[in-house]
PDB file of N, CA and C in Angstrom:
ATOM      1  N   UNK F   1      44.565 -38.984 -35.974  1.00 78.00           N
ATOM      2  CA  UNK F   1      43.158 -38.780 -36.249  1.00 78.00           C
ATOM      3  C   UNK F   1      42.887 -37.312 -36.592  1.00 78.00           C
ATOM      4  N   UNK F   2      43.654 -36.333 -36.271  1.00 87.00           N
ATOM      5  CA  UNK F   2      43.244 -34.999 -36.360  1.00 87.00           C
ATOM      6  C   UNK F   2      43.914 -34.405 -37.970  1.00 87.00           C
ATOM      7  N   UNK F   3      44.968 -35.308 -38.463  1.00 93.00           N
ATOM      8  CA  UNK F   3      45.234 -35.109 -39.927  1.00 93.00           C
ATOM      9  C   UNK F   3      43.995 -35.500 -40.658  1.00 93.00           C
ATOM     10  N   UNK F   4      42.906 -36.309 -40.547  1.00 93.00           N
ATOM     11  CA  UNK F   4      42.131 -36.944 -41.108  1.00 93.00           C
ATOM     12  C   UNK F   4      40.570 -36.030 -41.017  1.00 93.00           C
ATOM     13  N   UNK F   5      40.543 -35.185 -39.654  1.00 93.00           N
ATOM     14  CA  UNK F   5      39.868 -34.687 -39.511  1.00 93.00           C
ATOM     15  C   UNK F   5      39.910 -33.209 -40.320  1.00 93.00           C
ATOM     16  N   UNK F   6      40.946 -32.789 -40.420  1.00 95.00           N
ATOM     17  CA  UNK F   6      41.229 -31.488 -41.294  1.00 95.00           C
ATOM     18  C   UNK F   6      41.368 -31.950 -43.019  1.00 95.00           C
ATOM     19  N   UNK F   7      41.098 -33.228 -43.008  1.00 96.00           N
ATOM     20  CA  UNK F   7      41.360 -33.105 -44.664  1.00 96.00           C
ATOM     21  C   UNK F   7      39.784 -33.442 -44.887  1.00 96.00           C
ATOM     22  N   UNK F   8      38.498 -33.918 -43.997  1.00 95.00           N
ATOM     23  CA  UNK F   8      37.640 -34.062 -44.294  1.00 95.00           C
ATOM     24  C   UNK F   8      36.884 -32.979 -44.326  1.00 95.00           C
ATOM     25  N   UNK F   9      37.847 -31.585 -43.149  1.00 96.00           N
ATOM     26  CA  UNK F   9      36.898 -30.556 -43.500  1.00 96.00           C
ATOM     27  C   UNK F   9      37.673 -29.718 -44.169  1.00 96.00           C
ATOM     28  N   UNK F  10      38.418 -29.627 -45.331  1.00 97.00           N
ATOM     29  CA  UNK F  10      39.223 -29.098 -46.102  1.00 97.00           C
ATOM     30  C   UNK F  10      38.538 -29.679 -47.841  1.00 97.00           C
ATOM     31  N   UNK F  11      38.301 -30.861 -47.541  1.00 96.00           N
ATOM     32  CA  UNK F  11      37.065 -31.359 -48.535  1.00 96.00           C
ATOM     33  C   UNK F  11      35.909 -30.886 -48.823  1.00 96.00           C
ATOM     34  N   UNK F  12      35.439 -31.102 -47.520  1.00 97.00           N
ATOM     35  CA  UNK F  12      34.057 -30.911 -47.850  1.00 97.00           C
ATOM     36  C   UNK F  12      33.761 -28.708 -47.726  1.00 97.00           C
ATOM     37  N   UNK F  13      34.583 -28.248 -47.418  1.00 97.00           N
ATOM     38  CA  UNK F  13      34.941 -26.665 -47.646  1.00 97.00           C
ATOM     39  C   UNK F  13      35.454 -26.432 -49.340  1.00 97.00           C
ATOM     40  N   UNK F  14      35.508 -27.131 -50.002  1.00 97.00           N
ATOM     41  CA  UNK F  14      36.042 -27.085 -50.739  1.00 97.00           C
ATOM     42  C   UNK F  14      34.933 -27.645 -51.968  1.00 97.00           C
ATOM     43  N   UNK F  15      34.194 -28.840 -51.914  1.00 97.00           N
ATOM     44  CA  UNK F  15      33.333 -29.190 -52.792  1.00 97.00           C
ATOM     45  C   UNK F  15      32.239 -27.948 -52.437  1.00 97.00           C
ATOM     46  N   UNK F  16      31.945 -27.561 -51.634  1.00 97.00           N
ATOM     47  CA  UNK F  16      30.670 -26.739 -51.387  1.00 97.00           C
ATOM     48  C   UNK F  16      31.052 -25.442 -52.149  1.00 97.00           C
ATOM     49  N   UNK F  17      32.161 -24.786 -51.912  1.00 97.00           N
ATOM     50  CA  UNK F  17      33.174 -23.656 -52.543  1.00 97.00           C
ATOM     51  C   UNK F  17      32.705 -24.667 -54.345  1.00 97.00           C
ATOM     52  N   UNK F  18      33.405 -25.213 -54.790  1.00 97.00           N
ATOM     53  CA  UNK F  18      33.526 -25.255 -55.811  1.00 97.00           C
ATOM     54  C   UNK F  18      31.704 -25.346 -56.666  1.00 97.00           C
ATOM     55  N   UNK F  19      30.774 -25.927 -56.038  1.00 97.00           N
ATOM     56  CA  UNK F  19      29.434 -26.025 -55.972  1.00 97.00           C
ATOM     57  C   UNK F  19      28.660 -24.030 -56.003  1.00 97.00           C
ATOM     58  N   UNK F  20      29.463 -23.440 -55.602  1.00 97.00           N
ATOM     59  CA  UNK F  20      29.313 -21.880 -55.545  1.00 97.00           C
ATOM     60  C   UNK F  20      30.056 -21.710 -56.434  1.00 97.00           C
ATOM     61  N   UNK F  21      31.027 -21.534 -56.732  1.00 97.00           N
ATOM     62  CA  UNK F  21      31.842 -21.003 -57.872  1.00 97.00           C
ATOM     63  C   UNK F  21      30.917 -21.530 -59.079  1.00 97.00           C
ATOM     64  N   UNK F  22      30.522 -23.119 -59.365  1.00 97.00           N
ATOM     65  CA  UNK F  22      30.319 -23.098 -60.784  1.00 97.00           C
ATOM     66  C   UNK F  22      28.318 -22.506 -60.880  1.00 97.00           C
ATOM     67  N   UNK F  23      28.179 -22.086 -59.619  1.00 95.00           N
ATOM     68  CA  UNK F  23      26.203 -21.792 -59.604  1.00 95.00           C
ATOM     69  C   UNK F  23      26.769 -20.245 -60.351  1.00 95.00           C
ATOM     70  N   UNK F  24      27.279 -19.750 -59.679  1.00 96.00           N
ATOM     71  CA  UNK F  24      27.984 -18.124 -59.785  1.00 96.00           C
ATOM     72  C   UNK F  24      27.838 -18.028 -61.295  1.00 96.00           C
ATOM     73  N   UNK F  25      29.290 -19.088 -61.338  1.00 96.00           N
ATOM     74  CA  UNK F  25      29.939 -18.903 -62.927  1.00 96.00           C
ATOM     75  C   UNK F  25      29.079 -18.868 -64.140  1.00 96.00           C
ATOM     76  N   UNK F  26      28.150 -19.749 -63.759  1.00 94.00           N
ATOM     77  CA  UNK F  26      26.919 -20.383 -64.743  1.00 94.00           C
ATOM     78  C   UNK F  26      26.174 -18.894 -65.353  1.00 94.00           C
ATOM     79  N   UNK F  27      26.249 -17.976 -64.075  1.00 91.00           N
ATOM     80  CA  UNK F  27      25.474 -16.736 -64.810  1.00 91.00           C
ATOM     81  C   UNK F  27      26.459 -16.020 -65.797  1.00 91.00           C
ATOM     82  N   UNK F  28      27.263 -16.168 -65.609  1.00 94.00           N
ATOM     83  CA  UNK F  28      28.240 -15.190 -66.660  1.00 94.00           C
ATOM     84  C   UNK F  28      29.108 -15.432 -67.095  1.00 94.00           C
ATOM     85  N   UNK F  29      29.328 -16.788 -67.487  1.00 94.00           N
ATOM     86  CA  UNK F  29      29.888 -17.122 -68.638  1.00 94.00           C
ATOM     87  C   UNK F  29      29.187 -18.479 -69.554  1.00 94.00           C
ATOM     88  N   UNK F  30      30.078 -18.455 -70.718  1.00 93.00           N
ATOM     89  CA  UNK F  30      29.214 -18.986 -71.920  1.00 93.00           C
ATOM     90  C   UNK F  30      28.918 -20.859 -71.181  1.00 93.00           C
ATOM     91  N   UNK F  31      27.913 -21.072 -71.349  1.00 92.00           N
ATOM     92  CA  UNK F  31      27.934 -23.048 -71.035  1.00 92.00           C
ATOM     93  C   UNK F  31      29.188 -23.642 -71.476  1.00 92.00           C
ATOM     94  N   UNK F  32      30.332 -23.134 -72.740  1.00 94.00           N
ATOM     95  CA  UNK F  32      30.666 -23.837 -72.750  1.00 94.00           C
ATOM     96  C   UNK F  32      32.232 -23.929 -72.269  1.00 94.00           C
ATOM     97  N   UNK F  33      32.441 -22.748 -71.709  1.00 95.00           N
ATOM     98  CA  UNK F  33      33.798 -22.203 -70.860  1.00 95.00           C
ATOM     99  C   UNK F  33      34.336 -23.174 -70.688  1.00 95.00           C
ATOM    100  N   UNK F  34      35.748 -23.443 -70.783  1.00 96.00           N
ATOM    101  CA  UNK F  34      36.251 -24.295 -69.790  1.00 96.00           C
ATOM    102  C   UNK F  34      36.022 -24.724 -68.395  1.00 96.00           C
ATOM    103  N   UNK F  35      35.779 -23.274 -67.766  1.00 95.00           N
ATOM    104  CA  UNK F  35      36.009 -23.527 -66.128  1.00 95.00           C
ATOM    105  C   UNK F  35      34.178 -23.979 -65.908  1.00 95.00           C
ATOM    106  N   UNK F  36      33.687 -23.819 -66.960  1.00 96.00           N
ATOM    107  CA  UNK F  36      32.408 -24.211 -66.246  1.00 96.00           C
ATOM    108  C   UNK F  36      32.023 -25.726 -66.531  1.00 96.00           C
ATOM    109  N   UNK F  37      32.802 -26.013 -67.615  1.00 96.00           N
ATOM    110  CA  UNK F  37      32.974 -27.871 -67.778  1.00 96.00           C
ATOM    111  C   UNK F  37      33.664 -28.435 -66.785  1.00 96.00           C
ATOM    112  N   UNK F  38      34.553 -28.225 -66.765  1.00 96.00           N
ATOM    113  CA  UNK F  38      35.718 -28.484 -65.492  1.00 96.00           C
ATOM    114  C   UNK F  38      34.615 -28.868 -64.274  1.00 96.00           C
ATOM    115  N   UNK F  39      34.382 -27.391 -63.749  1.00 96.00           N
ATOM    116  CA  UNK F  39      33.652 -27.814 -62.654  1.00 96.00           C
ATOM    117  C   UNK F  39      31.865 -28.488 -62.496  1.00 96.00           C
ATOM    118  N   UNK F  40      31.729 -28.601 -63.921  1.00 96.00           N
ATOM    119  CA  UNK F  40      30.542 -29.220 -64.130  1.00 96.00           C
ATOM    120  C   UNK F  40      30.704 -30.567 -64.143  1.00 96.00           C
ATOM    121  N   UNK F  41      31.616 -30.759 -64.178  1.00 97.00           N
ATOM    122  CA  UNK F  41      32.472 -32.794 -64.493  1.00 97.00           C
ATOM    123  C   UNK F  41      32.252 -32.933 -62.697  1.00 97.00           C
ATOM    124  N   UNK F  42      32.443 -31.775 -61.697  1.00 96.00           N
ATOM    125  CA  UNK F  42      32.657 -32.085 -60.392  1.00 96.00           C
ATOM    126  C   UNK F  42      31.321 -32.123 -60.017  1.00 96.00           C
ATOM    127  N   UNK F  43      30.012 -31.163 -60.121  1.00 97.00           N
ATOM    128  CA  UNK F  43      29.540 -30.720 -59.761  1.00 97.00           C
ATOM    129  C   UNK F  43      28.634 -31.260 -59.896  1.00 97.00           C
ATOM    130  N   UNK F  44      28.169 -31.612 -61.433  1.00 97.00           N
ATOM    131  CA  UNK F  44      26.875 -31.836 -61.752  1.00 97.00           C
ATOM    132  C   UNK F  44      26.136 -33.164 -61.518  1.00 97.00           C
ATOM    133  N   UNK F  45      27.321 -34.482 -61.235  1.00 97.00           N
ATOM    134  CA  UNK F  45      27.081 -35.656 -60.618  1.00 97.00           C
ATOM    135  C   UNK F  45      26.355 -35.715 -59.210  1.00 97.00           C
ATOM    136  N   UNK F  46      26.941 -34.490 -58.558  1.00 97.00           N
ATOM    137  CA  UNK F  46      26.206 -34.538 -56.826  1.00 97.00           C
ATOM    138  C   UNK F  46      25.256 -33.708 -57.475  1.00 97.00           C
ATOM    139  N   UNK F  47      24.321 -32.995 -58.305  1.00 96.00           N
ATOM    140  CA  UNK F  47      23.823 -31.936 -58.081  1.00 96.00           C
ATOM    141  C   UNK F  47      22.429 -32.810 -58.854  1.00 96.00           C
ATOM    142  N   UNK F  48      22.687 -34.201 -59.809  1.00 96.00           N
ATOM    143  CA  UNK F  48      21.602 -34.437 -60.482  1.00 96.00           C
ATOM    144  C   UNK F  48      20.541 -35.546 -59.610  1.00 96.00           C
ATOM    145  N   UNK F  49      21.308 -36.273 -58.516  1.00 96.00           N
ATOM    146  CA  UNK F  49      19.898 -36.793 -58.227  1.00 96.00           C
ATOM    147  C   UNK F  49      19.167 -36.200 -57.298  1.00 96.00           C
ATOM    148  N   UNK F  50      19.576 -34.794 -56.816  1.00 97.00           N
ATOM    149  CA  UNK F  50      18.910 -33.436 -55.901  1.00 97.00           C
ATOM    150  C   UNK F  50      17.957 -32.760 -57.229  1.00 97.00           C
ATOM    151  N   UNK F  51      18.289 -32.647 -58.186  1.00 95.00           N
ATOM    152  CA  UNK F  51      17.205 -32.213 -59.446  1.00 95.00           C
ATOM    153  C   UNK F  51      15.879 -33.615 -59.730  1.00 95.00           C
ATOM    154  N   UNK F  52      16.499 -34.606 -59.214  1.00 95.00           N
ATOM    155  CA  UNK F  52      15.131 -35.827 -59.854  1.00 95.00           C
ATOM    156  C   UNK F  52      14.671 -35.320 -59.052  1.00 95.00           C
ATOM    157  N   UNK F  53      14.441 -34.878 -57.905  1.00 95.00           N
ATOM    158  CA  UNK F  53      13.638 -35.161 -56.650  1.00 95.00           C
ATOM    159  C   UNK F  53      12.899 -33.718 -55.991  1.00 95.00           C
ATOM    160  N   UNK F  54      13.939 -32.774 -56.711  1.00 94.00           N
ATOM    161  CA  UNK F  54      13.166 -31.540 -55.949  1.00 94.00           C
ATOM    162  C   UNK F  54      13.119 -30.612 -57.811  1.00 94.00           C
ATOM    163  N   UNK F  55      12.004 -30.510 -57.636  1.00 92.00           N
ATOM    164  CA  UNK F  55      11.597 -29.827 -58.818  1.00 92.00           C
ATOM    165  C   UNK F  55      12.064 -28.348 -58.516  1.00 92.00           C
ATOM    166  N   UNK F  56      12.166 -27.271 -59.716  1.00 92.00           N
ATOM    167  CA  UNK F  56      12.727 -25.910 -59.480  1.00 92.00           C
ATOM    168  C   UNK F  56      11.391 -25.359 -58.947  1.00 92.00           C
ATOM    169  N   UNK F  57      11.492 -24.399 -57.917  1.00 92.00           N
ATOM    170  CA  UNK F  57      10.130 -23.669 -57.516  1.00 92.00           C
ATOM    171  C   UNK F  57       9.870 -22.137 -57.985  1.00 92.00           C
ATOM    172  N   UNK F  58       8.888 -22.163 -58.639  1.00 92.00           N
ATOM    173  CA  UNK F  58       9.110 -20.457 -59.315  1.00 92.00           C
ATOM    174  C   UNK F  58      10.350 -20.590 -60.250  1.00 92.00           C
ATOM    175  N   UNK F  59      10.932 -21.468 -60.972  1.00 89.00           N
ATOM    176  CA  UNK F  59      11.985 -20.720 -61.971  1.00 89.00           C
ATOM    177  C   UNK F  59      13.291 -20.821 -61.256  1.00 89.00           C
ATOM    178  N   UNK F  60      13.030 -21.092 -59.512  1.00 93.00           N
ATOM    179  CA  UNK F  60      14.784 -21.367 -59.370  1.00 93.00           C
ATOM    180  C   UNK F  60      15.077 -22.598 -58.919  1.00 93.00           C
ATOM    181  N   UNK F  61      15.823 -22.972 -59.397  1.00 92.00           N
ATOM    182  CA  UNK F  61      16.729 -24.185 -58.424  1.00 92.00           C
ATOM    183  C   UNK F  61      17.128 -24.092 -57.651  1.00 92.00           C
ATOM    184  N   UNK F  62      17.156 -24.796 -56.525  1.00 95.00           N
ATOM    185  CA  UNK F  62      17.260 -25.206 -55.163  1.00 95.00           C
ATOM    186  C   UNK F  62      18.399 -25.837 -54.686  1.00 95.00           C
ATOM    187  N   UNK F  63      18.648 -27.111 -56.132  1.00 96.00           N
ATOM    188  CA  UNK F  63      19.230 -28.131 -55.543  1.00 96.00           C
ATOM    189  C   UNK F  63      20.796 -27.893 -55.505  1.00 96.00           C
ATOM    190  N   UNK F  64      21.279 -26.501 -55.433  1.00 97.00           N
ATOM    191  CA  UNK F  64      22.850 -26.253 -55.129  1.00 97.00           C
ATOM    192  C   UNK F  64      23.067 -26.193 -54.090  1.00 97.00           C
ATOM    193  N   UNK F  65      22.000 -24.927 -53.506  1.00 97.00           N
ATOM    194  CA  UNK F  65      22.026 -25.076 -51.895  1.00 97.00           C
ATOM    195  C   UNK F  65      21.502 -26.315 -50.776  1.00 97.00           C
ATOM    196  N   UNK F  66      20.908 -27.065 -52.106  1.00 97.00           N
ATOM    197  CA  UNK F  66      20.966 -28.533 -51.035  1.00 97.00           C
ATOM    198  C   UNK F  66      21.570 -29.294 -50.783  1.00 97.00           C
ATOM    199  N   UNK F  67      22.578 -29.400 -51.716  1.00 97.00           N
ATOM    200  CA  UNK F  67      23.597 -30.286 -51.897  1.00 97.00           C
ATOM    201  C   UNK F  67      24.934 -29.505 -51.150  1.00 97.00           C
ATOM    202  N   UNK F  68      25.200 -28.144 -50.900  1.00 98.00           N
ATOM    203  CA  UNK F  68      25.846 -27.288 -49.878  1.00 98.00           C
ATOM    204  C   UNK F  68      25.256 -27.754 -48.836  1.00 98.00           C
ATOM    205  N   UNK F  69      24.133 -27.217 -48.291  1.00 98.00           N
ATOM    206  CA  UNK F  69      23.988 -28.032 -46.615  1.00 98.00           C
ATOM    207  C   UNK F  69      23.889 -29.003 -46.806  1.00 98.00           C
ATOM    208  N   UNK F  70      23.244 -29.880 -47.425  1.00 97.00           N
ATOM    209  CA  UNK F  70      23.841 -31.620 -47.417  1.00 97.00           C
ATOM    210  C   UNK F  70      25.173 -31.795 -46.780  1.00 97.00           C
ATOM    211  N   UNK F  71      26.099 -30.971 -47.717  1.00 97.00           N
ATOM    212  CA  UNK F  71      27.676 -31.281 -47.440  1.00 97.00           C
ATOM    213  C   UNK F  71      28.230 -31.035 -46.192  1.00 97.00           C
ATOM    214  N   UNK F  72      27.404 -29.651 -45.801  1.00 97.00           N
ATOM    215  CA  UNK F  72      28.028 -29.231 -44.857  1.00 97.00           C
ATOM    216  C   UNK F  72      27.686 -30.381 -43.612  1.00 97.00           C
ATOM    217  N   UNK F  73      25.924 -30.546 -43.828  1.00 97.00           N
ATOM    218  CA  UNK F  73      25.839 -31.680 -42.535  1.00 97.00           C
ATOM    219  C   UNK F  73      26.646 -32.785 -42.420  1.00 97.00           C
ATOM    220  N   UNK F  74      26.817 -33.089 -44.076  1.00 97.00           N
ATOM    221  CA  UNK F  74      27.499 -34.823 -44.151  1.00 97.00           C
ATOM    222  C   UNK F  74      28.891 -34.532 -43.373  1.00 97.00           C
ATOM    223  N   UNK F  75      30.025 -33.226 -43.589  1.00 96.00           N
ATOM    224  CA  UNK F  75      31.002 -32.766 -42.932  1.00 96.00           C
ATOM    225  C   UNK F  75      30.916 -33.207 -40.971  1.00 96.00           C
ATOM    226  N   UNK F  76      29.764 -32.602 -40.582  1.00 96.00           N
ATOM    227  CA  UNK F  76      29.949 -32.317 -39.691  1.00 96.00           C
ATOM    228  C   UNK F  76      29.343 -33.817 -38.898  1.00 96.00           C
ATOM    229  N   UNK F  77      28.669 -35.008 -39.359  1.00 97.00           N
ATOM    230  CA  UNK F  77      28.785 -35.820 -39.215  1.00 97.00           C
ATOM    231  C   UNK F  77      30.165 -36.848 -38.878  1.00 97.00           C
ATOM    232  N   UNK F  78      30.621 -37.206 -40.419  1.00 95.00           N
ATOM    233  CA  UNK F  78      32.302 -37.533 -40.178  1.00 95.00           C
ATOM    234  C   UNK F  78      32.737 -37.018 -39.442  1.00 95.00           C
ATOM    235  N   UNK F  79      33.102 -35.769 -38.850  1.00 95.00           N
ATOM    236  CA  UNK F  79      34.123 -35.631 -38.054  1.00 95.00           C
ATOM    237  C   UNK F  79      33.564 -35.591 -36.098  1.00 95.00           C
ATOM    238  N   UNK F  80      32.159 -35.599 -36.112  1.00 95.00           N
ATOM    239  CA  UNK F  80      31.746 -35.937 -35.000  1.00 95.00           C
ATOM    240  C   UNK F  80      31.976 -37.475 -34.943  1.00 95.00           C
ATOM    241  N   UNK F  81      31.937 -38.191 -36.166  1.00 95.00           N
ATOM    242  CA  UNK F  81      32.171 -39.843 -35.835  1.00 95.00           C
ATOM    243  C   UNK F  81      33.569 -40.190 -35.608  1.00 95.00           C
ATOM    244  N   UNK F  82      33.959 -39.564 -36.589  1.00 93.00           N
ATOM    245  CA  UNK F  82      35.686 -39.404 -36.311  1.00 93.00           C
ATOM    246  C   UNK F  82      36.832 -39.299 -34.936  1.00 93.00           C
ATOM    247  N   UNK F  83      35.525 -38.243 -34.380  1.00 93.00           N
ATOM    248  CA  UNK F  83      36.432 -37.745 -32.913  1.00 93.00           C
ATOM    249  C   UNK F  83      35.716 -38.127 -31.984  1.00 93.00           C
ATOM    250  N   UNK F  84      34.887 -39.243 -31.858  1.00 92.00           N
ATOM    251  CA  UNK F  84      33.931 -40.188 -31.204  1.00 92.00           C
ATOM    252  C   UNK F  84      34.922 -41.760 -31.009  1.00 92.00           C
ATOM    253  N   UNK F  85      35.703 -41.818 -32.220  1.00 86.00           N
ATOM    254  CA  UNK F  85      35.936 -43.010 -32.783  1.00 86.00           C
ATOM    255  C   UNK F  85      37.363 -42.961 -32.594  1.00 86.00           C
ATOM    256  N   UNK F  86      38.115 -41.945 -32.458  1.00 71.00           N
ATOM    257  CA  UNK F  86      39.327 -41.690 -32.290  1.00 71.00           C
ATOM    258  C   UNK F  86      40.258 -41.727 -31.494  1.00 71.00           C
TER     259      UNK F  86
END
């Protein structure tokens, strides 16, 4: 159970990381970069039904860092169920 528990938080450390890298990237490099497609193929699926729902306020978007603590809570869920269940 504890292999299972480190790959869920090795995941979800990792989508949130990559969710920062492509918010980052987005400022300084061109839309159509590789690395920002790449991680837009990852990213932008969790990131669009957090845009239907929360409109930008003042000009910024929100919904990266929602979908980061999202993750982080959804993380820390699984592995409290995990080591409940284990």
């Amino acid at each position: 159970m504890g292999l299972i528990i480190i790959v869920v938080n090795a995941s979800i450390r990792i989508l949130i990381l990559a969710v920062f890298i492509y918010v980052l990237l987005r400022y300084f490099l061109d839309p159509n970069h590789p690395i920002i497609t790449t991680l837009g193929r990852i990213v932008e699926p969790l990131l669009a039904p957090i845009k239907k729902h929360v409109p930008p306020i003042g000009g910024l978007d929100l919904s990266p860092l929602i979908l980061m603590v999202g993750l982080q809570i959804l993380g820390m869920v699984l592995v409290s169920v995990l080591r409940r269940f284990g």
